[in-house]
């Protein structure tokens, strides 16, 4: 009894560190990271280091490896990166969405975290990921100002990419929905789980780009009787699609089509990570 | 049906019911009352009345538990009787409060709902008419009232039930089809029971186990619904059905799989459709333990399989078909559902030859007096410890023993004599170790020591996980799947278990042994809890204080530095240390473990040492003498191998190499030893124990280098000195009793 009181008191005055949701070491070990992600310093550094030597496509935020010669010639720190870089896919065909953001490339720790979330069922990983995704929205959301920090995203709704019902049953949760929930907590945008998947598609993971596009055609539809309303109760004109990984953009393009048809003017995409392409 | 692979989780929902017969009643849980009635009929119960709405198993079983607790109370106390009297007086009030059972509602609902039950199950009749009499059924009122109260206190009662609370009544089934289905299931039931014996598994795991057996032995895969079959076995009393996570009150859950109640998380659940379903974060890596997910267990010490004929079969035999079973001609009596495969395998089982479980049971009875076969004789100290263990096994009241051995004293072999004794008696033994590689290393040794015993090794990715064997070597995580299966459990290197000191380990191990089973903990570094238990005589102590070569364990030297000096990213090694390293390698041709507290430091120190060995006093070997490793190093296994083959002399590492690696000529240096967070007493002892393990060089030097002397450093030294003293007293040290310092 006394011991219990003593431990309670100790816990009150000297609380034990929470564990970092990614590496599961206590946060005290390498310190809490900056920002609101709740990760330890090591992990956040590791995630930031993933972006080294990569450039992002200006249009879809996919990652591209810098050419080798460029890397070798880069002696000075302030040598400029090729700013106006657009990936092959986007230059071939302009994506339907207005913009896409992500935390980092689908590699290393970030990949591990997404795997933990999707396949090992560690739902609490979704919280730091969502917070970091929200941070991306704050950073890159267009036309934000002091008076209206959301900018063009004012009155937007967050729309998670759905899973097929069978998969949802066997996995028991939709990772995109969890991410969207976590983003919603940070950005105060409402989550509208209005999309449904029609047929059972093959898993995308081992398909090529064109196969993916074909595989997904006409996959999504608006749930029956669903209306896209923002917080003010009006028809939402802006939507933000939430997904875990952006690889070819096939999934979000399909979803964008459906949203456009249902009266959404501009669609943005935020994903936890994006693939590395050419 | 199912078959989505590992991810498939089955949700089990059902309700708590009151079974009633003439002058008796019984509380139970079911998902399909038809099943219960077929069994309960034999005991003279006529009807089953649901007391709750359909609930996930975790909630329903909590309610059942509470109700059964009440029933004990009710029988015992007269007070409760008077309560019932009072309740009768207040029944009108209760009715108006809607929590007694308004009679009109009861009638309406019972007829209405049992009709739906008929539609769903295709069986069941509306039972006795007496519930429709104008008198309130007191017993029923009491139980449903209690159930409702419990549910309400947990806020588990849906709003739609607030006003009207439906009691479903299920009557006996008298259709022939069900009975014949049951009989054909009897073979399958046996297969199921054999697979499950001594284990506690999810339905998904049971399916995997069945598939494994089906592939290997060509046994039939059970044709019926597995949940229903399990439920039947549970009704007979053989199988126990647990929710993997049970409620302990409002918003309080406990994971029955790993036994903890702190890391319970809430999430919405697609399967049971609840917004607030709970799951356990503690054992997530072993599969999700969830409020609506059942666990099935069959105790290994109650002899269900051995006494199958007497204990289980009579329940399922009706007079018409019993003769058919004994003559093992199923194909004649079995109706549409039985297939050719099931009937053929049925006969093979009943003849009892092909299924290896049978062989295994027979092999138990043979005597193998020659066990254990050891390739080398035990030392004096080991011999004595071994005898002590046997004595403990025979006589002592304590069911738990601690083997406290010096590092490198050969704990493992000491337990063999005790294991042999139990194996000879036909018992089952579990040897649990912390890591996978230790399992793999141990298997050939054990195979050699106990020829003819069936041995199974279990680790994360091991094949044939569900084999039954007499001797099981497993990592701790795998132990979680056993249920009262072992007569003796040996836990090697208890201190190194991944969830060291956690409830999960303790829970799983305690569950895996039989009720009368014994446990041996083996460690070089018992924690204070164990030491305390020894003092309180709750734990028998066996010590092996001396190493096999009879030299004392090297005692650590404390080297204090004022501070650690860095030149940018280079650690500047103290001259003393560099000289020591040089002497060790070039003078004594030995290797050195250099322990550092973190991955970051492993890299820094490793690189620094590479630089440092390029200058004097070393000859320049271009840094090839130094390797560093840590838990995130993909090549750490290769480096471990290389180091133990003496390919390079300096190994900078975090504490991952603190155990399980033996090099013949080694010194140990612990850098940043003042770091108490990482280096507790036990880690320090283990690291010190790397030195002087071989006969070739039974001495060694251990340096703890730090900026201050910490409590754990002192405690580590004290422990090592104490064990050496112990050895000296018992006369095991036939080498020099003085501390050897060849280099000083």
CSV table of N, CA, C and O in Angstrom, one decimal, chain B residues 35 38-40 42 178-187 189-190 228-238 304 308-322 325:
chain,number,residue,atom,x,y,z
B,35,UNK,N,-26.5,-26.5,-29.8
B,35,UNK,CA,-25.4,-27.4,-29.4
B,35,UNK,C,-25.5,-27.7,-28.0
B,35,UNK,O,-25.3,-28.8,-27.5
B,38,UNK,N,-28.1,-30.2,-27.0
B,38,UNK,CA,-27.9,-31.7,-27.2
B,38,UNK,C,-27.1,-32.3,-26.1
B,38,UNK,O,-27.3,-33.5,-25.8
B,39,UNK,N,-26.2,-31.6,-25.5
B,39,UNK,CA,-25.4,-32.1,-24.4
B,39,UNK,C,-26.2,-32.0,-23.1
B,39,UNK,O,-26.3,-33.0,-22.4
B,40,UNK,N,-26.8,-30.9,-22.9
B,40,UNK,CA,-27.4,-30.7,-21.6
B,40,UNK,C,-28.7,-31.6,-21.4
B,40,UNK,O,-29.0,-31.9,-20.3
B,42,UNK,N,-28.9,-34.6,-21.8
B,42,UNK,CA,-28.5,-35.8,-21.1
B,42,UNK,C,-28.5,-35.6,-19.6
B,42,UNK,O,-28.6,-36.6,-18.9
B,178,UNK,N,-29.3,-33.9,-36.6
B,178,UNK,CA,-28.3,-33.3,-35.7
B,178,UNK,C,-27.5,-34.4,-35.0
B,178,UNK,O,-26.3,-34.3,-34.9
B,179,UNK,N,-28.2,-35.4,-34.6
B,179,UNK,CA,-27.5,-36.5,-33.8
B,179,UNK,C,-26.5,-37.2,-34.7
B,179,UNK,O,-25.4,-37.4,-34.3
B,180,UNK,N,-26.9,-37.4,-35.9
B,180,UNK,CA,-26.0,-38.2,-36.8
B,180,UNK,C,-24.8,-37.3,-37.2
B,180,UNK,O,-23.7,-37.7,-37.3
B,181,UNK,N,-25.1,-36.0,-37.3
B,181,UNK,CA,-24.0,-35.1,-37.5
B,181,UNK,C,-22.9,-35.2,-36.4
B,181,UNK,O,-21.8,-35.2,-36.6
B,182,UNK,N,-23.5,-35.2,-35.2
B,182,UNK,CA,-22.6,-35.3,-34.0
B,182,UNK,C,-21.8,-36.5,-34.0
B,182,UNK,O,-20.6,-36.5,-33.7
B,183,UNK,N,-22.4,-37.6,-34.4
B,183,UNK,CA,-21.6,-38.9,-34.4
B,183,UNK,C,-20.5,-38.9,-35.4
B,183,UNK,O,-19.4,-39.2,-35.1
B,184,UNK,N,-20.8,-38.4,-36.6
B,184,UNK,CA,-19.7,-38.3,-37.5
B,184,UNK,C,-18.6,-37.4,-37.1
B,184,UNK,O,-17.4,-37.6,-37.3
B,185,UNK,N,-19.0,-36.4,-36.3
B,185,UNK,CA,-18.0,-35.4,-35.8
B,185,UNK,C,-17.1,-36.0,-34.8
B,185,UNK,O,-16.1,-35.5,-34.5
B,186,UNK,N,-17.5,-37.2,-34.2
B,186,UNK,CA,-16.7,-37.7,-33.1
B,186,UNK,C,-15.3,-38.0,-33.5
B,186,UNK,O,-14.4,-37.7,-32.7
B,187,UNK,N,-15.0,-38.5,-34.7
B,187,UNK,CA,-13.6,-38.7,-35.1
B,187,UNK,C,-12.9,-37.3,-35.2
B,187,UNK,O,-11.8,-37.2,-34.7
B,189,UNK,N,-13.7,-34.7,-33.7
B,189,UNK,CA,-13.5,-34.1,-32.4
B,189,UNK,C,-12.2,-34.7,-31.8
B,189,UNK,O,-11.5,-33.9,-31.2
B,190,UNK,N,-12.0,-35.9,-32.0
B,190,UNK,CA,-10.8,-36.5,-31.4
B,190,UNK,C,-9.5,-35.9,-32.0
B,190,UNK,O,-8.6,-35.6,-31.3
B,228,UNK,N,-18.2,-24.8,-33.6
B,228,UNK,CA,-19.2,-25.7,-33.0
B,228,UNK,C,-18.6,-26.9,-32.3
B,228,UNK,O,-19.0,-27.2,-31.2
B,229,UNK,N,-17.6,-27.4,-33.0
B,229,UNK,CA,-17.0,-28.6,-32.4
B,229,UNK,C,-16.3,-28.3,-31.1
B,229,UNK,O,-16.3,-29.0,-30.1
B,230,UNK,N,-15.6,-27.1,-31.1
B,230,UNK,CA,-14.9,-26.7,-29.9
B,230,UNK,C,-15.9,-26.5,-28.8
B,230,UNK,O,-15.7,-26.8,-27.6
B,231,UNK,N,-17.1,-25.9,-29.2
B,231,UNK,CA,-18.1,-25.7,-28.2
B,231,UNK,C,-18.6,-26.9,-27.6
B,231,UNK,O,-18.8,-27.0,-26.4
B,232,UNK,N,-18.7,-27.9,-28.4
B,232,UNK,CA,-19.2,-29.2,-27.9
B,232,UNK,C,-18.2,-29.8,-26.9
B,232,UNK,O,-18.5,-30.3,-25.8
B,233,UNK,N,-16.9,-29.7,-27.3
B,233,UNK,CA,-15.9,-30.2,-26.4
B,233,UNK,C,-15.8,-29.4,-25.1
B,233,UNK,O,-15.6,-30.0,-24.0
B,234,UNK,N,-16.1,-28.2,-25.2
B,234,UNK,CA,-16.2,-27.3,-24.0
B,234,UNK,C,-17.3,-27.7,-23.1
B,234,UNK,O,-17.2,-27.7,-21.9
B,235,UNK,N,-18.4,-28.1,-23.7
B,235,UNK,CA,-19.6,-28.5,-22.9
B,235,UNK,C,-19.3,-29.8,-22.2
B,235,UNK,O,-19.7,-30.0,-21.0
B,236,UNK,N,-18.6,-30.6,-22.8
B,236,UNK,CA,-18.2,-31.9,-22.2
B,236,UNK,C,-17.3,-31.6,-21.0
B,236,UNK,O,-17.2,-32.4,-20.1
B,237,UNK,N,-16.5,-30.5,-21.2
B,237,UNK,CA,-15.6,-30.2,-20.1
B,237,UNK,C,-14.1,-30.3,-20.5
B,237,UNK,O,-13.2,-30.0,-19.7
B,238,UNK,N,-13.9,-30.8,-21.7
B,238,UNK,CA,-12.5,-31.0,-22.1
B,238,UNK,C,-11.8,-29.7,-22.4
B,238,UNK,O,-10.9,-29.3,-21.8
B,304,UNK,N,-7.4,-36.2,-21.0
B,304,UNK,CA,-8.6,-36.3,-21.8
B,304,UNK,C,-8.4,-37.2,-23.0
B,304,UNK,O,-9.3,-37.9,-23.3
B,308,UNK,N,-10.2,-40.9,-23.3
B,308,UNK,CA,-11.2,-40.5,-24.3
B,308,UNK,C,-12.5,-41.3,-24.3
B,308,UNK,O,-13.6,-40.8,-24.3
B,309,UNK,N,-12.2,-42.6,-24.3
B,309,UNK,CA,-13.4,-43.5,-24.4
B,309,UNK,C,-14.4,-43.3,-23.2
B,309,UNK,O,-15.6,-43.3,-23.4
B,310,UNK,N,-13.8,-43.2,-22.0
B,310,UNK,CA,-14.7,-43.1,-20.9
B,310,UNK,C,-15.2,-41.7,-20.7
B,310,UNK,O,-16.4,-41.5,-20.3
B,311,UNK,N,-14.4,-40.7,-20.9
B,311,UNK,CA,-14.7,-39.4,-20.5
B,311,UNK,C,-15.6,-38.6,-21.5
B,311,UNK,O,-16.4,-37.8,-21.2
B,312,UNK,N,-15.2,-38.8,-22.8
B,312,UNK,CA,-15.8,-37.9,-23.8
B,312,UNK,C,-16.9,-38.7,-24.6
B,312,UNK,O,-18.0,-38.2,-24.8
B,313,UNK,N,-16.6,-39.8,-25.1
B,313,UNK,CA,-17.4,-40.5,-26.0
B,313,UNK,C,-18.9,-40.7,-25.6
B,313,UNK,O,-19.8,-40.5,-26.3
B,314,UNK,N,-19.1,-41.1,-24.3
B,314,UNK,CA,-20.5,-41.4,-23.9
B,314,UNK,C,-21.4,-40.2,-24.1
B,314,UNK,O,-22.6,-40.4,-24.4
B,315,UNK,N,-20.8,-39.0,-24.1
B,315,UNK,CA,-21.7,-37.8,-24.2
B,315,UNK,C,-22.3,-37.8,-25.6
B,315,UNK,O,-23.4,-37.2,-25.8
B,316,UNK,N,-21.6,-38.3,-26.6
B,316,UNK,CA,-22.0,-38.1,-28.0
B,316,UNK,C,-22.7,-39.3,-28.5
B,316,UNK,O,-23.2,-39.3,-29.6
B,317,UNK,N,-22.7,-40.3,-27.8
B,317,UNK,CA,-23.3,-41.6,-28.3
B,317,UNK,C,-24.8,-41.6,-27.9
B,317,UNK,O,-25.1,-41.5,-26.8
B,318,UNK,N,-25.5,-41.8,-28.9
B,318,UNK,CA,-26.9,-42.1,-28.6
B,318,UNK,C,-27.0,-43.7,-28.8
B,318,UNK,O,-26.1,-44.3,-29.4
B,319,UNK,N,-28.0,-44.3,-28.2
B,319,UNK,CA,-28.0,-45.7,-28.1
B,319,UNK,C,-28.0,-46.4,-29.5
B,319,UNK,O,-27.4,-47.4,-29.7
B,320,UNK,N,-28.6,-45.7,-30.5
B,320,UNK,CA,-28.6,-46.3,-31.8
B,320,UNK,C,-27.3,-46.4,-32.4
B,320,UNK,O,-27.0,-47.3,-33.1
B,321,UNK,N,-26.4,-45.4,-32.2
B,321,UNK,CA,-25.2,-45.3,-33.0
B,321,UNK,C,-24.0,-45.8,-32.2
B,321,UNK,O,-22.9,-45.9,-32.8
B,322,UNK,N,-24.1,-46.1,-30.9
B,322,UNK,CA,-22.9,-46.4,-30.2
B,322,UNK,C,-22.3,-47.7,-30.7
B,322,UNK,O,-21.1,-47.8,-30.7
B,325,UNK,N,-20.0,-47.1,-33.6
B,325,UNK,CA,-18.7,-46.5,-33.3
B,325,UNK,C,-17.7,-47.6,-32.9
B,325,UNK,O,-16.6,-47.7,-33.4
